[in-house]
């Protein structure tokens, strides 16, 4: 079964609204989670590193005020796309790792469509 | 700047053909990973190569890590439609960074 779960799997929202995507680690604690964005037929682009109890670390070119990340517990990180626009439509994937096994697990991904 | 260059980016072949996907960089890596991703799903780890010159086999898939640990290749023998997907190489520096990806389509 999945060890990292994302919700929702897909969401449609109107331009200008905000949408939240959740990433949960199941059966393990993740002090660090990662958020990726993927456009069709393209690779995964790392957006930010989510750190439990502290601010997220954003990759160059990613607007931190637009993509709000909160990692309030050891099993949950959320990505909020604020004031969404059609160009934000994409596949968003999170991942989490366990320090003990040095293994990274990916969520199932969340399709966001902004209309 | 793309740290990992994958080629080709797109590949469409007939069932039974062989193919090779390349992952190149000017940087030296302690290890490289290969993933396969199907549409609408997260990537799945296929293999991790660690030692320069290392060759690993996974059924019809053969992975090689360059001697200088700057490049890697994935060779698929007798491709099948089930091999269709996006193949990604990646390196881990505390965060996983992916190459551009190779979209493979195997036609029956």
XYZ file of C-alpha atoms in Angstrom, chain B:
108
model
C 21.092 24.995 -15.995
C 20.038 21.379 -16.194
C 22.396 19.305 -14.087
C 21.216 16.055 -15.608
C 20.759 15.886 -19.374
C 18.701 12.996 -20.633
C 18.531 11.829 -24.212
C 16.528 11.194 -26.161
C 13.608 13.105 -24.720
C 11.068 11.160 -26.744
C 11.294 7.682 -28.174
C 8.677 5.701 -30.054
C 9.566 2.145 -31.028
C 7.965 -1.143 -32.002
C 7.582 -4.031 -29.616
C 10.662 -6.220 -29.615
C 13.168 -3.481 -30.374
C 16.039 -2.534 -28.111
C 16.706 0.962 -26.841
C 19.123 2.956 -24.727
C 18.443 6.075 -22.694
C 21.309 8.267 -21.569
C 21.752 10.491 -18.542
C 24.733 12.826 -18.651
C 26.225 15.504 -16.461
C 29.396 17.489 -16.010
C 29.168 16.833 -12.276
C 30.340 13.784 -10.381
C 27.728 12.002 -8.322
C 28.082 9.609 -5.443
C 25.082 7.766 -6.832
C 22.368 8.027 -9.450
C 18.877 6.662 -9.485
C 16.514 5.670 -12.263
C 12.760 5.996 -11.938
C 9.818 5.066 -14.115
C 6.607 7.031 -14.032
C 3.236 6.281 -15.547
C 0.742 9.058 -16.323
C -1.073 10.341 -13.274
C 1.114 8.503 -10.801
C 4.215 9.177 -8.770
C 7.593 7.899 -10.000
C 8.740 4.454 -8.936
C 12.351 3.709 -8.150
C 13.942 1.156 -10.474
C 17.550 1.136 -9.355
C 20.332 3.001 -7.595
C 23.860 2.841 -9.004
C 26.698 3.746 -6.717
C 30.047 2.478 -7.984
C 31.762 3.815 -11.108
C 31.471 1.251 -13.879
C 28.705 -0.590 -12.059
C 26.202 -2.578 -14.098
C 22.862 -3.650 -12.665
C 20.216 -5.747 -14.334
C 16.512 -5.784 -13.666
C 14.960 -8.391 -15.975
C 15.199 -6.824 -19.452
C 16.571 -3.544 -18.106
C 20.322 -2.971 -17.793
C 21.643 0.043 -15.934
C 25.215 1.254 -16.124
C 27.039 3.931 -14.141
C 29.936 5.576 -15.930
C 33.459 5.022 -14.701
C 33.777 8.689 -13.777
C 30.327 8.661 -12.129
C 29.155 11.513 -14.358
C 26.803 9.590 -16.572
C 24.519 6.610 -16.649
C 22.556 4.626 -19.187
C 19.470 2.481 -19.235
C 19.197 -0.225 -21.879
C 15.967 -2.099 -22.494
C 16.076 -5.338 -24.436
C 13.080 -6.519 -26.453
C 10.840 -3.675 -25.348
C 7.226 -4.437 -24.581
C 4.151 -2.166 -24.518
C 4.206 -2.408 -20.742
C 7.549 -0.580 -20.758
C 5.793 2.555 -21.984
C 6.274 5.438 -19.599
C 8.486 8.306 -18.521
C 11.994 7.300 -17.475
C 13.835 9.649 -15.175
C 17.336 9.711 -13.832
C 17.925 11.553 -10.575
C 20.535 12.343 -7.992
C 20.031 12.823 -4.293
C 21.798 15.553 -2.363
C 19.348 15.536 0.479
C 16.733 16.466 -2.081
C 16.016 14.511 -5.215
C 16.771 16.338 -8.475
C 15.503 14.818 -11.712
C 16.759 14.878 -15.250
C 14.544 16.040 -18.092
C 13.065 12.609 -18.577
C 12.650 10.309 -21.560
C 9.139 9.527 -22.728
C 9.084 6.020 -24.150
C 6.255 4.642 -26.229
C 6.354 0.997 -27.228
C 3.849 0.125 -29.928
C 2.449 -3.408 -30.145
